[in-house]
Amino acid sequence: MSTTNKSDKTRADLQNSTLYSEFQAELAEINRHKWIESEKAGHDVGFEFALTDWILKHRGEWRRQRTSANQ
């Protein structure tokens, strides 16, 4: 198997993993939070602010809800 095929397989395995799916779901929530907070502020609050704000205010509950929904 060539190096390219190995890296393609590794990439495909990662993209099909639960870890990657959870990352994508969390990123979508952060972007949603960024949009909401930017609308409230009347300007783009930026990704770093939205990320930090979302982690501090919403991540714990979001994870609890996802964990209980997946059980």
C-alpha positions as a LaTeX table, in Angstrom:
\begin{tabular}{lrrr}
\hline
Residue & $x$ (\AA) & $y$ (\AA) & $z$ (\AA) \\
\hline
Met1 & 0.00 & 0.00 & 0.00 \\
Ser2 & 1.46 & 3.37 & $-0.98$ \\
Thr3 & 1.84 & 6.29 & 1.41 \\
Thr4 & $-0.97$ & 8.15 & $-0.37$ \\
Asn5 & $-3.35$ & 5.21 & 0.02 \\
Lys6 & $-2.43$ & 4.87 & 3.70 \\
Ser7 & $-3.06$ & 8.55 & 4.40 \\
Asp8 & $-6.34$ & 8.43 & 2.45 \\
Lys9 & $-7.44$ & 5.41 & 4.50 \\
Thr10 & $-6.39$ & 7.12 & 7.74 \\
Arg11 & $-8.29$ & 10.28 & 6.75 \\
Ala12 & $-11.40$ & 8.26 & 5.85 \\
Asp13 & $-11.19$ & 6.33 & 9.13 \\
Leu14 & $-10.92$ & 9.56 & 11.08 \\
Gln15 & $-13.82$ & 11.20 & 9.24 \\
Asn16 & $-16.00$ & 8.19 & 9.97 \\
Ser17 & $-15.07$ & 8.12 & 13.65 \\
Thr18 & $-17.22$ & 9.16 & 16.59 \\
Leu19 & $-14.50$ & 11.58 & 17.65 \\
Tyr20 & $-14.69$ & 13.44 & 14.34 \\
Ser21 & $-18.50$ & 13.44 & 14.39 \\
Glu22 & $-18.49$ & 14.94 & 17.88 \\
Phe23 & $-15.93$ & 17.55 & 16.80 \\
Gln24 & $-18.11$ & 18.51 & 13.82 \\
Ala25 & $-21.22$ & 18.77 & 16.00 \\
Glu26 & $-19.40$ & 20.92 & 18.55 \\
Leu27 & $-17.96$ & 23.16 & 15.82 \\
Ala28 & $-21.47$ & 23.65 & 14.40 \\
Glu29 & $-22.73$ & 24.71 & 17.85 \\
Ile30 & $-19.85$ & 27.15 & 18.29 \\
Asn31 & $-20.54$ & 28.69 & 14.88 \\
Arg32 & $-24.24$ & 28.94 & 15.75 \\
His33 & $-23.33$ & 30.65 & 19.03 \\
Lys34 & $-21.00$ & 33.01 & 17.14 \\
Trp35 & $-23.84$ & 33.99 & 14.80 \\
Ile36 & $-26.28$ & 34.58 & 17.69 \\
Glu37 & $-23.80$ & 36.62 & 19.72 \\
Ser38 & $-22.76$ & 38.62 & 16.64 \\
Glu39 & $-26.39$ & 39.44 & 15.91 \\
Lys40 & $-26.89$ & 40.60 & 19.49 \\
Ala41 & $-23.74$ & 42.73 & 19.41 \\
Gly42 & $-24.41$ & 44.15 & 15.96 \\
His43 & $-20.97$ & 43.09 & 14.72 \\
Asp44 & $-18.89$ & 39.96 & 14.22 \\
Val45 & $-17.68$ & 38.92 & 17.67 \\
Gly46 & $-15.05$ & 36.60 & 16.22 \\
Phe47 & $-14.49$ & 32.88 & 16.53 \\
Glu48 & $-12.18$ & 33.02 & 19.56 \\
Phe49 & $-14.69$ & 35.00 & 21.62 \\
Ala50 & $-17.54$ & 32.72 & 20.55 \\
Leu51 & $-15.52$ & 29.60 & 21.31 \\
Thr52 & $-14.53$ & 30.76 & 24.78 \\
Asp53 & $-17.99$ & 32.10 & 25.59 \\
Trp54 & $-19.69$ & 28.90 & 24.40 \\
Ile55 & $-17.31$ & 26.67 & 26.36 \\
Leu56 & $-17.86$ & 28.66 & 29.56 \\
Lys57 & $-21.63$ & 28.99 & 29.21 \\
His58 & $-22.95$ & 26.05 & 27.22 \\
Arg59 & $-20.50$ & 23.20 & 26.60 \\
Gly60 & $-21.16$ & 21.24 & 29.79 \\
Glu61 & $-24.92$ & 21.13 & 29.33 \\
Trp62 & $-24.59$ & 20.47 & 25.61 \\
Arg63 & $-22.36$ & 17.46 & 26.31 \\
Arg64 & $-24.70$ & 16.16 & 29.04 \\
Gln65 & $-27.65$ & 16.37 & 26.65 \\
Arg66 & $-25.74$ & 14.57 & 23.88 \\
Thr67 & $-24.56$ & 11.86 & 26.26 \\
Ser68 & $-28.03$ & 11.21 & 27.64 \\
Ala69 & $-29.56$ & 11.25 & 24.13 \\
Asn70 & $-27.03$ & 8.65 & 22.91 \\
Gln71 & $-27.61$ & 6.19 & 25.74 \\
\hline
\end{tabular}
